[in-house]
């Protein structure tokens, strides 16, 4: 593993036995330190940059910490350079909200059925993938537990992705850690995981959520996958 420039992260958390590495830092600075194809699979959920007249356009979620006062602060679509760097450092990719970004056509679009009853909210979310497989569907409610991030996705959704698309020994990258659902899923399944989150509040909350998960879940195969 390349030596991470310790002057760059503003904060970090490591579980060396489980090979979990979380950094509060800019994802572009983090990826720049790695050679081509270092990560086997990137599973990312970057901001979609939705029109601010959309459902949550006024940014009125229940928790001020979750929403950061205004959706315009965090829902900013990444530039083309982000995707170029993501494709450089990872061999395969899953990009949630891929229908909002300028990505090449793919056979393997993945769909998450949120199992929610409100017709004025999106019934599904779509993910772009680099895989040449049939397009799969995963059904899982997003109404369980406390939310610490406005776009928080279920741990079960990330477990499904890892079980379906990752292979034994893969290194997993998430450039937008958010609530740490991806890190928790990787921990449970025994994958090496690297995640970055720029926002201090979200990072601190995600680390606390990960620590709580450590007390609930025993990873299946440390040092095997």
PDB file of C-alpha atoms in Angstrom:
ATOM      1  CA  UNK A   1       0.000   0.000   0.000  1.00  0.00           C
ATOM      2  CA  UNK A   2       1.379   3.458  -0.858  1.00  0.00           C
ATOM      3  CA  UNK A   3       2.370   5.555   2.139  1.00  0.00           C
ATOM      4  CA  UNK A   4      -0.402   8.079   2.773  1.00  0.00           C
ATOM      5  CA  UNK A   5       0.799  11.642   3.185  1.00  0.00           C
ATOM      6  CA  UNK A   6      -0.176  12.231   6.799  1.00  0.00           C
ATOM      7  CA  UNK A   7      -0.208  16.004   6.281  1.00  0.00           C
ATOM      8  CA  UNK A   8      -3.238  15.703   4.025  1.00  0.00           C
ATOM      9  CA  UNK A   9      -5.921  14.047   6.206  1.00  0.00           C
ATOM     10  CA  UNK A  10      -7.599  16.362   8.673  1.00  0.00           C
ATOM     11  CA  UNK A  11      -8.551  13.290  10.701  1.00  0.00           C
ATOM     12  CA  UNK A  12      -8.495   9.531  10.247  1.00  0.00           C
ATOM     13  CA  UNK A  13      -9.660   6.259  11.748  1.00  0.00           C
ATOM     14  CA  UNK A  14      -8.064   2.846  11.226  1.00  0.00           C
ATOM     15  CA  UNK A  15      -8.941  -0.692  12.210  1.00  0.00           C
ATOM     16  CA  UNK A  16      -5.758  -2.420  11.131  1.00  0.00           C
ATOM     17  CA  UNK A  17      -6.896  -5.974  11.908  1.00  0.00           C
ATOM     18  CA  UNK A  18      -9.985  -5.541   9.731  1.00  0.00           C
ATOM     19  CA  UNK A  19      -8.104  -3.402   7.165  1.00  0.00           C
ATOM     20  CA  UNK A  20     -10.557  -0.507   7.430  1.00  0.00           C
ATOM     21  CA  UNK A  21      -9.098   2.939   6.687  1.00  0.00           C
ATOM     22  CA  UNK A  22     -11.238   6.085   6.928  1.00  0.00           C
ATOM     23  CA  UNK A  23      -9.961   9.593   6.189  1.00  0.00           C
ATOM     24  CA  UNK A  24     -11.430  13.044   6.533  1.00  0.00           C
ATOM     25  CA  UNK A  25      -9.937  14.587   3.430  1.00  0.00           C
ATOM     26  CA  UNK A  26     -10.584  15.517  -0.187  1.00  0.00           C
ATOM     27  CA  UNK A  27     -11.093  12.398  -2.281  1.00  0.00           C
ATOM     28  CA  UNK A  28      -9.101  13.803  -5.210  1.00  0.00           C
ATOM     29  CA  UNK A  29      -6.047  14.314  -2.990  1.00  0.00           C
ATOM     30  CA  UNK A  30      -6.460  10.794  -1.637  1.00  0.00           C
ATOM     31  CA  UNK A  31      -6.778   9.103  -5.031  1.00  0.00           C
ATOM     32  CA  UNK A  32      -3.791  11.037  -6.400  1.00  0.00           C
ATOM     33  CA  UNK A  33      -1.509   9.052  -4.082  1.00  0.00           C
ATOM     34  CA  UNK A  34      -2.303   5.672  -5.642  1.00  0.00           C
ATOM     35  CA  UNK A  35      -1.061   3.993  -8.831  1.00  0.00           C
ATOM     36  CA  UNK A  36      -3.347   3.001 -11.687  1.00  0.00           C
ATOM     37  CA  UNK A  37      -5.759   0.191 -10.830  1.00  0.00           C
ATOM     38  CA  UNK A  38      -4.775  -0.001  -7.167  1.00  0.00           C
ATOM     39  CA  UNK A  39      -8.358  -0.579  -5.970  1.00  0.00           C
ATOM     40  CA  UNK A  40     -10.255  -3.572  -7.287  1.00  0.00           C
ATOM     41  CA  UNK A  41     -13.727  -2.097  -6.854  1.00  0.00           C
ATOM     42  CA  UNK A  42     -14.951   1.443  -6.212  1.00  0.00           C
ATOM     43  CA  UNK A  43     -18.472   1.730  -4.810  1.00  0.00           C
ATOM     44  CA  UNK A  44     -19.298   5.433  -4.683  1.00  0.00           C
ATOM     45  CA  UNK A  45     -22.302   7.673  -4.118  1.00  0.00           C
ATOM     46  CA  UNK A  46     -21.240  11.189  -5.136  1.00  0.00           C
ATOM     47  CA  UNK A  47     -23.653  14.145  -4.923  1.00  0.00           C
ATOM     48  CA  UNK A  48     -26.101  14.050  -7.812  1.00  0.00           C
ATOM     49  CA  UNK A  49     -26.411  17.830  -8.163  1.00  0.00           C
ATOM     50  CA  UNK A  50     -30.196  17.715  -8.453  1.00  0.00           C
ATOM     51  CA  UNK A  51     -32.224  20.813  -9.313  1.00  0.00           C
ATOM     52  CA  UNK A  52     -32.840  22.692  -6.090  1.00  0.00           C
ATOM     53  CA  UNK A  53     -36.581  22.725  -6.802  1.00  0.00           C
ATOM     54  CA  UNK A  54     -36.630  18.937  -6.306  1.00  0.00           C
ATOM     55  CA  UNK A  55     -38.365  17.280  -3.349  1.00  0.00           C
ATOM     56  CA  UNK A  56     -35.688  18.257  -0.837  1.00  0.00           C
ATOM     57  CA  UNK A  57     -34.784  21.480  -2.622  1.00  0.00           C
ATOM     58  CA  UNK A  58     -35.466  23.696   0.369  1.00  0.00           C
ATOM     59  CA  UNK A  59     -33.199  21.568   2.518  1.00  0.00           C
ATOM     60  CA  UNK A  60     -35.800  21.090   5.257  1.00  0.00           C
ATOM     61  CA  UNK A  61     -34.773  17.764   6.720  1.00  0.00           C
ATOM     62  CA  UNK A  62     -35.387  17.114  10.416  1.00  0.00           C
ATOM     63  CA  UNK A  63     -31.796  17.290  11.609  1.00  0.00           C
ATOM     64  CA  UNK A  64     -29.641  20.355  11.027  1.00  0.00           C
ATOM     65  CA  UNK A  65     -26.537  18.180  11.346  1.00  0.00           C
ATOM     66  CA  UNK A  66     -27.826  15.789   8.693  1.00  0.00           C
ATOM     67  CA  UNK A  67     -28.701  18.487   6.170  1.00  0.00           C
ATOM     68  CA  UNK A  68     -25.874  20.979   6.846  1.00  0.00           C
ATOM     69  CA  UNK A  69     -28.438  23.832   6.833  1.00  0.00           C
ATOM     70  CA  UNK A  70     -28.917  23.894   3.060  1.00  0.00           C
ATOM     71  CA  UNK A  71     -28.852  21.304   0.309  1.00  0.00           C
ATOM     72  CA  UNK A  72     -26.776  23.658  -1.867  1.00  0.00           C
ATOM     73  CA  UNK A  73     -23.822  23.199   0.490  1.00  0.00           C
ATOM     74  CA  UNK A  74     -23.349  19.522  -0.246  1.00  0.00           C
ATOM     75  CA  UNK A  75     -25.395  18.543  -3.324  1.00  0.00           C
ATOM     76  CA  UNK A  76     -22.798  19.713  -5.867  1.00  0.00           C
ATOM     77  CA  UNK A  77     -22.089  17.335  -8.753  1.00  0.00           C
ATOM     78  CA  UNK A  78     -18.409  16.351  -9.038  1.00  0.00           C
ATOM     79  CA  UNK A  79     -16.429  17.546 -12.073  1.00  0.00           C
ATOM     80  CA  UNK A  80     -15.337  15.332 -14.954  1.00  0.00           C
ATOM     81  CA  UNK A  81     -11.856  15.134 -13.426  1.00  0.00           C
ATOM     82  CA  UNK A  82     -13.309  13.197 -10.489  1.00  0.00           C
ATOM     83  CA  UNK A  83     -14.574  10.408 -12.734  1.00  0.00           C
ATOM     84  CA  UNK A  84     -11.299  10.337 -14.679  1.00  0.00           C
ATOM     85  CA  UNK A  85      -9.383   9.834 -11.443  1.00  0.00           C
ATOM     86  CA  UNK A  86     -11.870   7.267 -10.142  1.00  0.00           C
ATOM     87  CA  UNK A  87     -11.517   5.187 -13.307  1.00  0.00           C
ATOM     88  CA  UNK A  88      -7.732   5.508 -13.109  1.00  0.00           C
ATOM     89  CA  UNK A  89      -7.319   4.163  -9.580  1.00  0.00           C
ATOM     90  CA  UNK A  90     -10.006   1.431  -9.689  1.00  0.00           C
ATOM     91  CA  UNK A  91     -10.452  -1.607 -11.928  1.00  0.00           C
ATOM     92  CA  UNK A  92     -14.244  -1.819 -11.589  1.00  0.00           C
ATOM     93  CA  UNK A  93     -16.793   0.758 -10.505  1.00  0.00           C
ATOM     94  CA  UNK A  94     -20.317   1.083  -9.121  1.00  0.00           C
ATOM     95  CA  UNK A  95     -21.545   4.688  -9.233  1.00  0.00           C
ATOM     96  CA  UNK A  96     -24.870   5.488  -7.617  1.00  0.00           C
ATOM     97  CA  UNK A  97     -26.859   8.166  -9.394  1.00  0.00           C
ATOM     98  CA  UNK A  98     -25.119   7.212 -12.624  1.00  0.00           C
ATOM     99  CA  UNK A  99     -28.190   8.370 -14.555  1.00  0.00           C
ATOM    100  CA  UNK A 100     -27.296  11.952 -13.536  1.00  0.00           C
ATOM    101  CA  UNK A 101     -23.710  11.803 -14.812  1.00  0.00           C
ATOM    102  CA  UNK A 102     -22.113  11.739 -18.249  1.00  0.00           C
ATOM    103  CA  UNK A 103     -21.026   8.097 -18.244  1.00  0.00           C
ATOM    104  CA  UNK A 104     -20.751   5.631 -21.098  1.00  0.00           C
ATOM    105  CA  UNK A 105     -23.679   3.234 -21.696  1.00  0.00           C
ATOM    106  CA  UNK A 106     -23.627   0.106 -19.565  1.00  0.00           C
ATOM    107  CA  UNK A 107     -25.422  -3.201 -19.735  1.00  0.00           C
ATOM    108  CA  UNK A 108     -25.350  -3.707 -15.965  1.00  0.00           C
ATOM    109  CA  UNK A 109     -27.430  -0.944 -14.437  1.00  0.00           C
ATOM    110  CA  UNK A 110     -28.370  -1.830 -10.862  1.00  0.00           C
ATOM    111  CA  UNK A 111     -31.636  -0.754  -9.277  1.00  0.00           C
ATOM    112  CA  UNK A 112     -32.440  -0.357  -5.603  1.00  0.00           C
ATOM    113  CA  UNK A 113     -36.160  -0.723  -4.878  1.00  0.00           C
ATOM    114  CA  UNK A 114     -36.655   1.332  -1.692  1.00  0.00           C
ATOM    115  CA  UNK A 115     -39.929  -0.427  -0.802  1.00  0.00           C
ATOM    116  CA  UNK A 116     -41.485   2.884   0.191  1.00  0.00           C
ATOM    117  CA  UNK A 117     -45.162   3.756  -0.229  1.00  0.00           C
ATOM    118  CA  UNK A 118     -45.074   7.473  -1.113  1.00  0.00           C
ATOM    119  CA  UNK A 119     -45.629   8.167  -4.828  1.00  0.00           C
ATOM    120  CA  UNK A 120     -44.119  11.665  -4.637  1.00  0.00           C
ATOM    121  CA  UNK A 121     -40.736  10.191  -3.646  1.00  0.00           C
ATOM    122  CA  UNK A 122     -38.466   8.148  -5.894  1.00  0.00           C
ATOM    123  CA  UNK A 123     -39.396   4.475  -5.742  1.00  0.00           C
ATOM    124  CA  UNK A 124     -35.951   3.359  -6.890  1.00  0.00           C
ATOM    125  CA  UNK A 125     -32.386   4.602  -7.225  1.00  0.00           C
ATOM    126  CA  UNK A 126     -30.129   3.567 -10.088  1.00  0.00           C
ATOM    127  CA  UNK A 127     -26.451   2.738 -10.081  1.00  0.00           C
ATOM    128  CA  UNK A 128     -24.097   2.658 -13.062  1.00  0.00           C
ATOM    129  CA  UNK A 129     -21.588  -0.200 -13.136  1.00  0.00           C
ATOM    130  CA  UNK A 130     -18.624  -1.166 -15.276  1.00  0.00           C
ATOM    131  CA  UNK A 131     -19.664  -4.841 -15.263  1.00  0.00           C
ATOM    132  CA  UNK A 132     -20.914  -6.793 -18.262  1.00  0.00           C
ATOM    133  CA  UNK A 133     -23.698  -8.654 -16.474  1.00  0.00           C
ATOM    134  CA  UNK A 134     -27.497  -8.724 -16.502  1.00  0.00           C
ATOM    135  CA  UNK A 135     -29.061  -5.754 -14.731  1.00  0.00           C
ATOM    136  CA  UNK A 136     -30.077  -6.784 -11.179  1.00  0.00           C
ATOM    137  CA  UNK A 137     -32.651  -5.454  -8.704  1.00  0.00           C
ATOM    138  CA  UNK A 138     -32.320  -5.274  -4.918  1.00  0.00           C
ATOM    139  CA  UNK A 139     -35.281  -4.624  -2.624  1.00  0.00           C
ATOM    140  CA  UNK A 140     -34.636  -3.115   0.783  1.00  0.00           C
ATOM    141  CA  UNK A 141     -36.402  -0.505   2.884  1.00  0.00           C
ATOM    142  CA  UNK A 142     -34.568   2.693   3.724  1.00  0.00           C
ATOM    143  CA  UNK A 143     -36.792   3.508   6.684  1.00  0.00           C
ATOM    144  CA  UNK A 144     -34.894   1.592   9.367  1.00  0.00           C
ATOM    145  CA  UNK A 145     -32.760   3.161  12.086  1.00  0.00           C
ATOM    146  CA  UNK A 146     -31.428   6.641  12.745  1.00  0.00           C
ATOM    147  CA  UNK A 147     -30.048   8.648   9.825  1.00  0.00           C
ATOM    148  CA  UNK A 148     -26.849  10.654  10.128  1.00  0.00           C
ATOM    149  CA  UNK A 149     -26.616  11.690   6.464  1.00  0.00           C
ATOM    150  CA  UNK A 150     -29.273  12.975   4.012  1.00  0.00           C
ATOM    151  CA  UNK A 151     -28.432  10.386   1.338  1.00  0.00           C
ATOM    152  CA  UNK A 152     -27.752   7.487   3.731  1.00  0.00           C
ATOM    153  CA  UNK A 153     -28.187   4.055   2.168  1.00  0.00           C
ATOM    154  CA  UNK A 154     -28.803   0.772   4.039  1.00  0.00           C
ATOM    155  CA  UNK A 155     -25.897  -1.421   5.104  1.00  0.00           C
ATOM    156  CA  UNK A 156     -27.770  -4.313   3.491  1.00  0.00           C
ATOM    157  CA  UNK A 157     -27.565  -2.602   0.103  1.00  0.00           C
ATOM    158  CA  UNK A 158     -23.769  -2.459   0.318  1.00  0.00           C
ATOM    159  CA  UNK A 159     -23.567  -6.052   1.535  1.00  0.00           C
ATOM    160  CA  UNK A 160     -25.556  -7.083  -1.524  1.00  0.00           C
ATOM    161  CA  UNK A 161     -23.205  -5.178  -3.830  1.00  0.00           C
ATOM    162  CA  UNK A 162     -20.105  -6.693  -2.260  1.00  0.00           C
ATOM    163  CA  UNK A 163     -21.522 -10.215  -2.358  1.00  0.00           C
ATOM    164  CA  UNK A 164     -22.597  -9.807  -5.978  1.00  0.00           C
ATOM    165  CA  UNK A 165     -19.696  -7.889  -7.499  1.00  0.00           C
ATOM    166  CA  UNK A 166     -16.597  -8.136  -5.268  1.00  0.00           C
ATOM    167  CA  UNK A 167     -14.174 -11.057  -5.206  1.00  0.00           C
ATOM    168  CA  UNK A 168     -12.058 -12.537  -2.447  1.00  0.00           C
ATOM    169  CA  UNK A 169      -9.079 -10.274  -1.764  1.00  0.00           C
ATOM    170  CA  UNK A 170     -10.536  -7.173  -3.383  1.00  0.00           C
ATOM    171  CA  UNK A 171      -9.627  -3.714  -2.116  1.00  0.00           C
ATOM    172  CA  UNK A 172     -12.744  -1.506  -1.905  1.00  0.00           C
ATOM    173  CA  UNK A 173     -12.810   2.289  -2.323  1.00  0.00           C
ATOM    174  CA  UNK A 174     -15.571   4.732  -1.366  1.00  0.00           C
ATOM    175  CA  UNK A 175     -14.768   8.374  -2.121  1.00  0.00           C
ATOM    176  CA  UNK A 176     -17.901   9.758  -0.439  1.00  0.00           C
ATOM    177  CA  UNK A 177     -18.150   7.889   2.862  1.00  0.00           C
ATOM    178  CA  UNK A 178     -21.232   9.732   4.131  1.00  0.00           C
ATOM    179  CA  UNK A 179     -22.768   7.557   6.856  1.00  0.00           C
ATOM    180  CA  UNK A 180     -20.198   4.706   6.605  1.00  0.00           C
ATOM    181  CA  UNK A 181     -22.758   2.109   5.475  1.00  0.00           C
ATOM    182  CA  UNK A 182     -20.219   0.917   2.899  1.00  0.00           C
ATOM    183  CA  UNK A 183     -17.467   0.626   5.516  1.00  0.00           C
ATOM    184  CA  UNK A 184     -19.706  -1.326   7.878  1.00  0.00           C
ATOM    185  CA  UNK A 185     -20.678  -3.756   5.115  1.00  0.00           C
ATOM    186  CA  UNK A 186     -17.014  -4.249   4.175  1.00  0.00           C
ATOM    187  CA  UNK A 187     -16.173  -4.838   7.841  1.00  0.00           C
ATOM    188  CA  UNK A 188     -18.916  -7.449   8.201  1.00  0.00           C
ATOM    189  CA  UNK A 189     -17.787  -9.318   5.092  1.00  0.00           C
ATOM    190  CA  UNK A 190     -14.032  -9.033   5.693  1.00  0.00           C
ATOM    191  CA  UNK A 191     -13.015  -6.790   2.782  1.00  0.00           C
ATOM    192  CA  UNK A 192     -10.182  -4.274   2.898  1.00  0.00           C
ATOM    193  CA  UNK A 193     -11.801  -0.861   2.695  1.00  0.00           C
ATOM    194  CA  UNK A 194     -10.659   2.708   2.088  1.00  0.00           C
ATOM    195  CA  UNK A 195     -13.070   5.629   2.485  1.00  0.00           C
ATOM    196  CA  UNK A 196     -12.884   9.412   2.425  1.00  0.00           C
ATOM    197  CA  UNK A 197     -15.290  12.082   3.621  1.00  0.00           C
ATOM    198  CA  UNK A 198     -14.509  15.787   3.393  1.00  0.00           C
ATOM    199  CA  UNK A 199     -17.092  17.162   5.810  1.00  0.00           C
ATOM    200  CA  UNK A 200     -15.965  17.095   9.460  1.00  0.00           C
ATOM    201  CA  UNK A 201     -19.421  16.571  10.980  1.00  0.00           C
ATOM    202  CA  UNK A 202     -20.311  13.733   8.643  1.00  0.00           C
ATOM    203  CA  UNK A 203     -16.893  12.118   9.120  1.00  0.00           C
ATOM    204  CA  UNK A 204     -17.084  12.203  12.910  1.00  0.00           C
ATOM    205  CA  UNK A 205     -20.636  10.847  12.856  1.00  0.00           C
ATOM    206  CA  UNK A 206     -19.676   8.078  10.435  1.00  0.00           C
ATOM    207  CA  UNK A 207     -16.723   7.002  12.602  1.00  0.00           C
ATOM    208  CA  UNK A 208     -18.983   6.830  15.656  1.00  0.00           C
ATOM    209  CA  UNK A 209     -21.516   4.804  13.687  1.00  0.00           C
ATOM    210  CA  UNK A 210     -18.764   2.450  12.551  1.00  0.00           C
ATOM    211  CA  UNK A 211     -17.513   1.994  16.122  1.00  0.00           C
ATOM    212  CA  UNK A 212     -21.028   1.127  17.258  1.00  0.00           C
ATOM    213  CA  UNK A 213     -21.317  -1.399  14.434  1.00  0.00           C
ATOM    214  CA  UNK A 214     -18.067  -3.041  15.546  1.00  0.00           C
ATOM    215  CA  UNK A 215     -19.808  -3.989  18.784  1.00  0.00           C
ATOM    216  CA  UNK A 216     -22.716  -5.568  16.900  1.00  0.00           C
ATOM    217  CA  UNK A 217     -21.088  -7.357  13.995  1.00  0.00           C
ATOM    218  CA  UNK A 218     -18.257  -9.851  13.926  1.00  0.00           C
ATOM    219  CA  UNK A 219     -16.448  -9.826  10.578  1.00  0.00           C
ATOM    220  CA  UNK A 220     -16.696 -13.206   8.892  1.00  0.00           C
ATOM    221  CA  UNK A 221     -13.143 -13.673   7.590  1.00  0.00           C
ATOM    222  CA  UNK A 222     -10.446 -11.239   8.631  1.00  0.00           C
ATOM    223  CA  UNK A 223      -7.375 -11.813   6.522  1.00  0.00           C
ATOM    224  CA  UNK A 224      -9.124 -14.224   4.128  1.00  0.00           C
ATOM    225  CA  UNK A 225     -11.111 -12.040   1.766  1.00  0.00           C
TER     226      UNK A 225
END
